[in-house]
mmCIF file of C-alpha atoms and ligand atoms in Angstrom:
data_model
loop_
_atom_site.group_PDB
_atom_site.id
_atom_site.type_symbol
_atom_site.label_atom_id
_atom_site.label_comp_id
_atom_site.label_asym_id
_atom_site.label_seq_id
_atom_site.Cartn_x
_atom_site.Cartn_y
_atom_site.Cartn_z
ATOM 1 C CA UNK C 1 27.218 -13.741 -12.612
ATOM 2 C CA UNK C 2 25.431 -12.208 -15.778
ATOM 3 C CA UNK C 3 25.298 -14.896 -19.059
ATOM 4 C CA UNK C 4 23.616 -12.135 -20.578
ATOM 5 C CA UNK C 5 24.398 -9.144 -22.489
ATOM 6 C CA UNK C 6 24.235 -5.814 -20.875
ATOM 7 C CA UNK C 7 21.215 -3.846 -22.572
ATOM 8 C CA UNK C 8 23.135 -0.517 -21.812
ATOM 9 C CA UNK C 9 27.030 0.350 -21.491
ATOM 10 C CA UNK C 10 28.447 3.252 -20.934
ATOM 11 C CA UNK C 11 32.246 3.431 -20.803
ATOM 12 C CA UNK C 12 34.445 6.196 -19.192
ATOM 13 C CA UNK C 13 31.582 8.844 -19.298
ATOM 14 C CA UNK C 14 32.973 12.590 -18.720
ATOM 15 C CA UNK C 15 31.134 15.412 -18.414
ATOM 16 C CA UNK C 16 33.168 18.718 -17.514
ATOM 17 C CA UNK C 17 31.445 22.224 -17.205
ATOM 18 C CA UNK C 18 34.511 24.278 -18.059
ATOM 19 C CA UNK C 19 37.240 23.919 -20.735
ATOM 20 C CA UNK C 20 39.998 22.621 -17.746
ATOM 21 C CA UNK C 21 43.583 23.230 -17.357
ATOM 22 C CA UNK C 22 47.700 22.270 -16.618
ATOM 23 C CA UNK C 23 46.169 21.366 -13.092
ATOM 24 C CA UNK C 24 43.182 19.357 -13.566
ATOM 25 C CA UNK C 25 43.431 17.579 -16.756
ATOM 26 C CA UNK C 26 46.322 15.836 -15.713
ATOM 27 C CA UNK C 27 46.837 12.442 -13.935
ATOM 28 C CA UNK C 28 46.721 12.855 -10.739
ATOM 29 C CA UNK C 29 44.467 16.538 -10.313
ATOM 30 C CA UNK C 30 44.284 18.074 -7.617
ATOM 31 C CA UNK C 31 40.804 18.614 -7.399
ATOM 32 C CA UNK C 32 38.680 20.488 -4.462
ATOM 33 C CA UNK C 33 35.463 17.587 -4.365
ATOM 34 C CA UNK C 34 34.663 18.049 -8.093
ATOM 35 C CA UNK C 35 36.115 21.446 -9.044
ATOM 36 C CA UNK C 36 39.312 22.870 -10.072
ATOM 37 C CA UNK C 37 40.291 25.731 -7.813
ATOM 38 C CA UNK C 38 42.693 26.727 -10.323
ATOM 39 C CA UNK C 39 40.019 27.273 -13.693
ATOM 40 C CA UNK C 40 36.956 26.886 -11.653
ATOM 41 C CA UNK C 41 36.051 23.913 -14.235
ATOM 42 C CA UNK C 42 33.475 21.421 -12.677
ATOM 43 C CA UNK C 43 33.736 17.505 -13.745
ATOM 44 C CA UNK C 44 30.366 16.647 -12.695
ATOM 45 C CA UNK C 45 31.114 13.291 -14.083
ATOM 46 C CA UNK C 46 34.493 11.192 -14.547
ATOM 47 C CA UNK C 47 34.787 8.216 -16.180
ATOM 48 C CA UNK C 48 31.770 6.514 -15.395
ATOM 49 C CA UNK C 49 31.415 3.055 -16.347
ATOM 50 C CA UNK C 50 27.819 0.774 -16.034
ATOM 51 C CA UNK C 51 26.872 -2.405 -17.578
ATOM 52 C CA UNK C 52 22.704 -2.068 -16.869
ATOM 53 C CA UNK C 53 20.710 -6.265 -17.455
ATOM 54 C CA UNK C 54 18.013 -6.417 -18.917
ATOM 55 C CA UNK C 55 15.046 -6.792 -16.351
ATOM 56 C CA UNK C 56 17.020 -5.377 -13.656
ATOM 57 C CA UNK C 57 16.988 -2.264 -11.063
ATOM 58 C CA UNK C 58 20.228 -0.544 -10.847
ATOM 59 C CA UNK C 59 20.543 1.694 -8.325
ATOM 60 C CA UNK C 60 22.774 4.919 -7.796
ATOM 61 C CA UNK C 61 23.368 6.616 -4.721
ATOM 62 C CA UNK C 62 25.568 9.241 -3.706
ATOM 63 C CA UNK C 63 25.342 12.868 -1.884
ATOM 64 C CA UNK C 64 24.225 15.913 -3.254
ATOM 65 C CA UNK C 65 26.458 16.953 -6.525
ATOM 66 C CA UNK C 66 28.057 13.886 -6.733
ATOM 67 C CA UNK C 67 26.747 13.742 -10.175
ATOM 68 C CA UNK C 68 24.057 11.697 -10.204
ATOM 69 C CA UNK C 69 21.448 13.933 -12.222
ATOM 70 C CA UNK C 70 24.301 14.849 -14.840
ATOM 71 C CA UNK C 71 24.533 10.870 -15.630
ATOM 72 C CA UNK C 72 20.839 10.752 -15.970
ATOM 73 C CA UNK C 73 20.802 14.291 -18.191
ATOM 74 C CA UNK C 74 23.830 12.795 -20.592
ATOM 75 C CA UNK C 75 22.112 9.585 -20.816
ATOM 76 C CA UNK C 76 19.216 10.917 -22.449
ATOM 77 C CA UNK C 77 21.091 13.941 -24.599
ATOM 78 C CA UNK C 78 19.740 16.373 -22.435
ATOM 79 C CA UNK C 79 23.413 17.167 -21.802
ATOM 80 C CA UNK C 80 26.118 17.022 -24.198
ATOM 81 C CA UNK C 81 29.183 14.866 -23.019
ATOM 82 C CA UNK C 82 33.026 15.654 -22.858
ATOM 83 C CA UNK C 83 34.073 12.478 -23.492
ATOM 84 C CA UNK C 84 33.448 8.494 -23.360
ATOM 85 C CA UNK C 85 30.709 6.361 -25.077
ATOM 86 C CA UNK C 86 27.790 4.457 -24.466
ATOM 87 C CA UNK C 87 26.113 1.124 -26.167
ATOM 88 C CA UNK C 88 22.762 0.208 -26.272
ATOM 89 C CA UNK C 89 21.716 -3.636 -27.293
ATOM 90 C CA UNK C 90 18.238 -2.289 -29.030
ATOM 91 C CA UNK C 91 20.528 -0.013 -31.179
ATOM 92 C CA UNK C 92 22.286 -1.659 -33.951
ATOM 93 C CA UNK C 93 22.988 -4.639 -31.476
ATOM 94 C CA UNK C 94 25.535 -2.456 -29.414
ATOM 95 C CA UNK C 95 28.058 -2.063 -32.140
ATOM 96 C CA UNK C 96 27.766 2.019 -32.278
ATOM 97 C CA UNK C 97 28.303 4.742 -29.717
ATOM 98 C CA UNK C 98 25.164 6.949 -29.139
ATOM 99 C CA UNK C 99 26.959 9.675 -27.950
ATOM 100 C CA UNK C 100 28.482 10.239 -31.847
ATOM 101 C CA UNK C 101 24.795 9.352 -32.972
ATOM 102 C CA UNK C 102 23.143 12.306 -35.522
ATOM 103 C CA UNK C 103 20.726 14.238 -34.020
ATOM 104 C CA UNK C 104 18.047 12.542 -35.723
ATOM 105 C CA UNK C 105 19.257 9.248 -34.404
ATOM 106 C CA UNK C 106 19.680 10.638 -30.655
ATOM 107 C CA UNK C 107 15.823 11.650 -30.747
ATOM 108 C CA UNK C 108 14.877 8.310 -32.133
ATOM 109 C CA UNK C 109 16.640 6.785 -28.875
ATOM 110 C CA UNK C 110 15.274 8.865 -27.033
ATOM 111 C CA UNK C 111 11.306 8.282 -28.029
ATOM 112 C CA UNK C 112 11.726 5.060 -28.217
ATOM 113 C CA UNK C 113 14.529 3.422 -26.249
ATOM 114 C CA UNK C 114 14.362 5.245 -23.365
ATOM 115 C CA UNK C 115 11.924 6.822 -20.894
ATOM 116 C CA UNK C 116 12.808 9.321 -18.519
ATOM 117 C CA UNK C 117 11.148 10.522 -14.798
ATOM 118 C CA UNK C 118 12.610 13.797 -13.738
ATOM 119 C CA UNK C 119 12.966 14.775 -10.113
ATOM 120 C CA UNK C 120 11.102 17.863 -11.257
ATOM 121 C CA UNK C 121 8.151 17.191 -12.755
ATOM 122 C CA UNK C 122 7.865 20.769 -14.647
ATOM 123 C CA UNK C 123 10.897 19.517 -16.826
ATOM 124 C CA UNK C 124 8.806 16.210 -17.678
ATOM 125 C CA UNK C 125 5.487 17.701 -18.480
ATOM 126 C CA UNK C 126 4.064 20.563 -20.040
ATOM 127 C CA UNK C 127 1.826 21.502 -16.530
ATOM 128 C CA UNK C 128 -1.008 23.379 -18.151
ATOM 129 C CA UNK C 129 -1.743 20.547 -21.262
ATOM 130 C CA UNK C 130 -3.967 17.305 -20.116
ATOM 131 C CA UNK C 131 -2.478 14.698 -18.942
ATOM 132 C CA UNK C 132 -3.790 12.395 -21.705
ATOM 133 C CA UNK C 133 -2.487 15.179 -23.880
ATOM 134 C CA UNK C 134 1.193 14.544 -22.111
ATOM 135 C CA UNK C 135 1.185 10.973 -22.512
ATOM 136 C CA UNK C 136 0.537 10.739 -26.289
ATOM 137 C CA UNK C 137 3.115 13.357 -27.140
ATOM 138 C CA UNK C 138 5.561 10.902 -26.125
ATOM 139 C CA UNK C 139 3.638 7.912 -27.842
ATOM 140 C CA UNK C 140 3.710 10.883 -31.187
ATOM 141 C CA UNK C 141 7.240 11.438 -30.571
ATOM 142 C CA UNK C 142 7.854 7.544 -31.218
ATOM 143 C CA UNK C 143 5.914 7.629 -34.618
ATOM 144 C CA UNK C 144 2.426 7.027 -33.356
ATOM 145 C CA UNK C 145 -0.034 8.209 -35.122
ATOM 146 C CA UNK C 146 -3.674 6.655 -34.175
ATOM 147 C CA UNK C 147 -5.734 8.824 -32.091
ATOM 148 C CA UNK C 148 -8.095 5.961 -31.098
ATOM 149 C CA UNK C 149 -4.754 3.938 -30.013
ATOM 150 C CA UNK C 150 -3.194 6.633 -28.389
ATOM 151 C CA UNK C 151 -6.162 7.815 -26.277
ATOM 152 C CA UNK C 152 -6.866 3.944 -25.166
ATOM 153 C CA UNK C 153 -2.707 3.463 -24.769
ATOM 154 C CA UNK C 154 -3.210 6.497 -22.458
ATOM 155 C CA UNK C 155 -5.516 5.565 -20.650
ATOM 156 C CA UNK C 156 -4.938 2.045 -19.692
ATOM 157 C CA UNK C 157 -1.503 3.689 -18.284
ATOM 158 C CA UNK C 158 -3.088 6.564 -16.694
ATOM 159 C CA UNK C 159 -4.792 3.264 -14.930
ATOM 160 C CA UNK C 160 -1.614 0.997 -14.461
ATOM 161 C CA UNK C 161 -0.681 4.456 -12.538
ATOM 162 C CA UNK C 162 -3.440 4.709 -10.592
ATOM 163 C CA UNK C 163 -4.744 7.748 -11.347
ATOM 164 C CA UNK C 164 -8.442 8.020 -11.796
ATOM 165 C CA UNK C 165 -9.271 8.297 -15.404
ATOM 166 C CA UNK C 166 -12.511 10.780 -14.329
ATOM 167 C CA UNK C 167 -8.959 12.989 -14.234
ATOM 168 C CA UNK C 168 -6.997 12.081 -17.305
ATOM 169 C CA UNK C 169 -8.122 15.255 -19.090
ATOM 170 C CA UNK C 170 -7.043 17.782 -15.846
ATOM 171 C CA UNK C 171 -3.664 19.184 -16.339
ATOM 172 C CA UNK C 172 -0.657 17.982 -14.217
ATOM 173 C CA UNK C 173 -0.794 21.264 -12.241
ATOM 174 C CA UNK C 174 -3.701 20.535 -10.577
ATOM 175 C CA UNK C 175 -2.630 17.417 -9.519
ATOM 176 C CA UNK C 176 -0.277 16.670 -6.256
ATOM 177 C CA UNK C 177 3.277 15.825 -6.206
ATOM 178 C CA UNK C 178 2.906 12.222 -6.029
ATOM 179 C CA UNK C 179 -0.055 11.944 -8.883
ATOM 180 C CA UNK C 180 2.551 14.401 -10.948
ATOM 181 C CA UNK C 181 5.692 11.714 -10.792
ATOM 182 C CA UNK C 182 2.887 9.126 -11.686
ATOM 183 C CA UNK C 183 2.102 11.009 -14.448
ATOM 184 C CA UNK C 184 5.682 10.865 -15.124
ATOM 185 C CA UNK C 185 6.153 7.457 -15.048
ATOM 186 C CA UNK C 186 2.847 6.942 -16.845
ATOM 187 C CA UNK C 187 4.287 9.166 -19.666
ATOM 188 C CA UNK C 188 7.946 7.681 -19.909
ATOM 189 C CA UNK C 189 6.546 3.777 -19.987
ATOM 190 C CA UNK C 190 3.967 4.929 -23.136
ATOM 191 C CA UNK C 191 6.449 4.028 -25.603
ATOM 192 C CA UNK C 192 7.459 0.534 -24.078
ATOM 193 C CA UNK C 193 11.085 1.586 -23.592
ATOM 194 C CA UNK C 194 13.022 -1.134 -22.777
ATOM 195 C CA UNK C 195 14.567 1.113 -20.508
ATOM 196 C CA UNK C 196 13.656 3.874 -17.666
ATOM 197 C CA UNK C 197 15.500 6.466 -15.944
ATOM 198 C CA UNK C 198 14.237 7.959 -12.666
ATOM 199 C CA UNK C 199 15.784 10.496 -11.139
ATOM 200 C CA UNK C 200 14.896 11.268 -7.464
ATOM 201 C CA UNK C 201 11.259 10.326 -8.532
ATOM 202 C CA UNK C 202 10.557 10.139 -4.436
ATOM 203 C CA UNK C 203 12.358 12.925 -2.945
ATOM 204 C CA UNK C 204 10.314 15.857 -1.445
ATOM 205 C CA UNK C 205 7.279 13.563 -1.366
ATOM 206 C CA UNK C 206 5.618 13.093 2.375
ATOM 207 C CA UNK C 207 6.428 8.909 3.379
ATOM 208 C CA UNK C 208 3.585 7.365 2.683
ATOM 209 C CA UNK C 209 2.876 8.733 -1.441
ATOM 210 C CA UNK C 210 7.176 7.734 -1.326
ATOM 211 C CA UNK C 211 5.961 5.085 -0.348
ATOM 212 C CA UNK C 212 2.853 4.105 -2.821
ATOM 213 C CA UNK C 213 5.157 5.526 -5.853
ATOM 214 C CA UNK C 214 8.079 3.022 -4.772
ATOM 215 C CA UNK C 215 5.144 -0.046 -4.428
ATOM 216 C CA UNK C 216 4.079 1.486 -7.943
ATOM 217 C CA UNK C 217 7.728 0.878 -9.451
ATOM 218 C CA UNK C 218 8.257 -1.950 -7.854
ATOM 219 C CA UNK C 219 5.052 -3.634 -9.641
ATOM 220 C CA UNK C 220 5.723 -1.797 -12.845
ATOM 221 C CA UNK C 221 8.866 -3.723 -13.151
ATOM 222 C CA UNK C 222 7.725 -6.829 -11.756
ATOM 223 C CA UNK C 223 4.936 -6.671 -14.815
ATOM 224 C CA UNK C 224 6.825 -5.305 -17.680
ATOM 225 C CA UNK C 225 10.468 -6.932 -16.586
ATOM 226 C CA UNK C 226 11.554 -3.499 -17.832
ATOM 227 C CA UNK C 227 15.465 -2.496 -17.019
ATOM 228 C CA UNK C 228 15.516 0.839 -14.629
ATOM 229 C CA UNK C 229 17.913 2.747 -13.261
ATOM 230 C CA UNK C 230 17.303 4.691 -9.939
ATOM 231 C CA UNK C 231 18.884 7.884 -9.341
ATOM 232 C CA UNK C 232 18.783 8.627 -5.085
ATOM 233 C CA UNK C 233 20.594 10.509 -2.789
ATOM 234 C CA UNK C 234 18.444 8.313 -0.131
ATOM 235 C CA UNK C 235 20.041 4.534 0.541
ATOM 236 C CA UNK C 236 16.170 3.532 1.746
ATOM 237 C CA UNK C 237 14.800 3.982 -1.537
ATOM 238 C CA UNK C 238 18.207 2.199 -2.961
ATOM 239 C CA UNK C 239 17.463 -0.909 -0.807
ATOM 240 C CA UNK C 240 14.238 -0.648 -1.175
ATOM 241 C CA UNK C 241 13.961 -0.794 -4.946
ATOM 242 C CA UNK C 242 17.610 -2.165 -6.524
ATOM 243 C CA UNK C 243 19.075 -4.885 -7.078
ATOM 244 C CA UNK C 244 22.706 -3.737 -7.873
ATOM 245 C CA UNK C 245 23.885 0.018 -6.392
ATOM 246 C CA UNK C 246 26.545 2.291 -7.787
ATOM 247 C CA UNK C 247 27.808 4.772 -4.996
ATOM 248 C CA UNK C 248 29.013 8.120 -6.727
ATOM 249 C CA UNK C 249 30.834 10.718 -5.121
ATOM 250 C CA UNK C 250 32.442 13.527 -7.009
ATOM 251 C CA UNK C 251 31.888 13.199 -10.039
ATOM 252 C CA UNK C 252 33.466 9.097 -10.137
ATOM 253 C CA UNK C 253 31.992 5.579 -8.901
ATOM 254 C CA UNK C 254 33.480 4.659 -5.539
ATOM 255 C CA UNK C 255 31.983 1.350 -5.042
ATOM 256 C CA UNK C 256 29.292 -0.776 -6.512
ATOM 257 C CA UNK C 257 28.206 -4.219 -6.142
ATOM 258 C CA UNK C 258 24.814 -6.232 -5.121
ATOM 259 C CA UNK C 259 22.979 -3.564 -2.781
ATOM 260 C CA UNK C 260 22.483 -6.420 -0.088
ATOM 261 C CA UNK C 261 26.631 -6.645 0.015
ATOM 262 C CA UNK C 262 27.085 -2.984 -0.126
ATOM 263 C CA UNK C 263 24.857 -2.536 3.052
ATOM 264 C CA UNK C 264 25.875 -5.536 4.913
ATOM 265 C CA UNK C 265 30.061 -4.881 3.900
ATOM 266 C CA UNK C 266 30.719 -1.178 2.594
ATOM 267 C CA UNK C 267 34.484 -1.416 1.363
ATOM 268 C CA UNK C 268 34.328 2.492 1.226
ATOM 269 C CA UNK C 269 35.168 5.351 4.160
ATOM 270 C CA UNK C 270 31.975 7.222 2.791
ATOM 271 C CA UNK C 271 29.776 3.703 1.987
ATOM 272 C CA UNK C 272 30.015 3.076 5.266
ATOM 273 C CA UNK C 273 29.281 6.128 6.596
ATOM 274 C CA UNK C 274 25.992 6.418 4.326
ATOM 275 C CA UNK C 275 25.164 3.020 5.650
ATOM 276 C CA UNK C 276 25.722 3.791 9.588
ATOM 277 C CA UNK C 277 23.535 6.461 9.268
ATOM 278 C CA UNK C 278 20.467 4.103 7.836
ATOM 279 C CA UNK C 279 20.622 2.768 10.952
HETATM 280 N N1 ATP L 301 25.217 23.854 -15.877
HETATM 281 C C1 ATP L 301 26.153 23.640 -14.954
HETATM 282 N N2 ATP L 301 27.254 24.420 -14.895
HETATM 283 C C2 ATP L 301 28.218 24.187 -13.970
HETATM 284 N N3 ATP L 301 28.191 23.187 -13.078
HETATM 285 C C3 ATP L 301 27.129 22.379 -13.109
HETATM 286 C C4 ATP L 301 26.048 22.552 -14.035
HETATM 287 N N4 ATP L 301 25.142 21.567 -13.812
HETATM 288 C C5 ATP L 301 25.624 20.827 -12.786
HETATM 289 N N5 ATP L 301 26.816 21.314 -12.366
HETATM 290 C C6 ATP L 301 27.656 20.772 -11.286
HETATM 291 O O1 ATP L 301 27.854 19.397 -11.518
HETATM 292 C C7 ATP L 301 27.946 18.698 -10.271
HETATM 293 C C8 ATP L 301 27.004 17.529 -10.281
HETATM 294 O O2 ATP L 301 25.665 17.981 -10.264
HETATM 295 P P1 ATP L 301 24.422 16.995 -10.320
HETATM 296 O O3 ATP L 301 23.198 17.822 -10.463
HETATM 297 O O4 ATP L 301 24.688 15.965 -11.338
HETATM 298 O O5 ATP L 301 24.491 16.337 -8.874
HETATM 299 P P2 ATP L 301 23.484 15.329 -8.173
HETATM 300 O O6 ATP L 301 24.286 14.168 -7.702
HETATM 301 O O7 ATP L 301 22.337 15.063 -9.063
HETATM 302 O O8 ATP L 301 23.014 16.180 -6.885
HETATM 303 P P3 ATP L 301 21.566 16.252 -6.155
HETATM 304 O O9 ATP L 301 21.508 15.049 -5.229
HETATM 305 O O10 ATP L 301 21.625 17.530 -5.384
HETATM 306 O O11 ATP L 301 20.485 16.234 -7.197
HETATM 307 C C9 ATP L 301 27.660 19.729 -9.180
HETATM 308 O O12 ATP L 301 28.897 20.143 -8.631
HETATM 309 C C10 ATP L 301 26.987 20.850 -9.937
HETATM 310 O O13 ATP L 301 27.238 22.071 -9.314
HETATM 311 MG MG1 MG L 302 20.243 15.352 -8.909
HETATM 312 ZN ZN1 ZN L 303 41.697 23.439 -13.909
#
């Protein structure tokens, strides 16, 4: 279906919280959900495997410690991984795993490859600094260094955002939820990463600002044809915004597939059961 190359792969992507043993790191573990009752070690993530286009919304779905947020974290170093690599096409055309990437190298990917929306908003902005002040750290971070540039970068996304720029000098915390994520967004796009990561960026927002961040997304990629991939525990904002779903669920990718298939034909006991209850 895809002539193209992926922009991102990652390939057999472990993350364990605990050093595992006899029981769980063999073959066929016998696992309680994602822990071992034997060590108490965790595998938030088990060999997880995405091929992300470029220009397209990937979307990942799956209950509440299924892993989702550790995926996102590892993705953009924030979390070290156990094992398995990744491959980004920006980065030396693919050819070298950023997880064995120098430090140095990691936070170049990071300014400049990648932008990241938190589902907490105090882990992507420092709440007491303007918000102009938050978007050109990450445009610094990246190796910009013109004030003018920066401040008029900032602003015209502080716009795209839709946040009035009478504001742009207020801190995030005295802002609302929704204006916060948009700050988010507004922050992670200043770079021009090629590609963004948005974890829960709706949830614990009332309907209707869900619903003007989603329309926001929605036209950001439309305009910048920028890959994303969406991190939700909530199928609506799945099928409202991706193209192609992942469903996680303990730690390990269940199913996947276009998101129209998955919700007219989940293959999967738990797919299915996520999908009933959309209805
Ligand atoms: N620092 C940690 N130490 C031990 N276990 C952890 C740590 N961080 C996460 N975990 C475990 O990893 C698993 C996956 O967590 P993660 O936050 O990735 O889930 P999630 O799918 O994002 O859930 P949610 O929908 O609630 O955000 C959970 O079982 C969690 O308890
Ligand atoms: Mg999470
Ligand atoms: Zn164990």
């Amino acid at each position: 279906m895809h002539v193209e190359l992926p922009i991102l792969k990652i390939r057999n992507l472990t993350k364990q919280y605990g050093d595992g043993c006899p029981n769980c790191l063999q073959e066929n573990a016998k696992l309680e959900k994602n822990f071992c009752p034997i060590c108490k070690t965790v595998f938030a993530c088990k060999n997880v495997s995405i091929d992300l286009y470029r220009g397209e919304i990937l979307g990942i779905v799956g209950e509440s410690g299924s892993g989702k947020s550790t995926l996102m974290k590892s993705l953009y170093f924030d979390e070290e991984i156990t094992a398995g690599a990744g491959y980004l096409e920006d980065f030396h055309s693919g050819s070298l795993n950023i997880f064995t990437q120098s430090e140095q190298q990691k936070r170049f990917i990071r300014n400049t490859l990648l932008g990241m929306v938190y589902q907490n908003p105090m882990l992507g902005l420092k709440m007491s600094f303007s918000s102009i002040s938050n978007i050109a750290e990450k445009q610094i971070s990246a190796g910009n260094r013109h004030v003018k540039n920066m401040v008029n970068r900032s602003n015209e996304l502080l716009d795209k955002v839709n946040i009035p720029l009478k504001r742009s000098k207020e801190p995030p915390k005295n802002f609302s939820g929704g204006m916060q994520q948009r700050v988010q967004i507004a922050k992670a796009l200043s770079s021009n990463p090629p590609i963004l990561l948005l974890d829960e960026v709706t949830t614990g927002l009332d309907l209707s600002v869900q619903a003007s961040v989603l329309d926001l997304i929605k036209t950001i990629q439309r305009e910048l044809n920028i890959s994303m991939i969406v991190v939700s525990h909530d199928l609506a904002v799945i099928r409202m915004l991706a193209d192609r779903t992942i469903v996680m669920l303990n730690g390990q990718i269940i199913e996947q597939g276009l998101t129209d298939q998955i919700l007219e034909d989940p293959q999967h006991a738990y797919t299915q059961q996520l999908v009933y209850s959309l209805l």
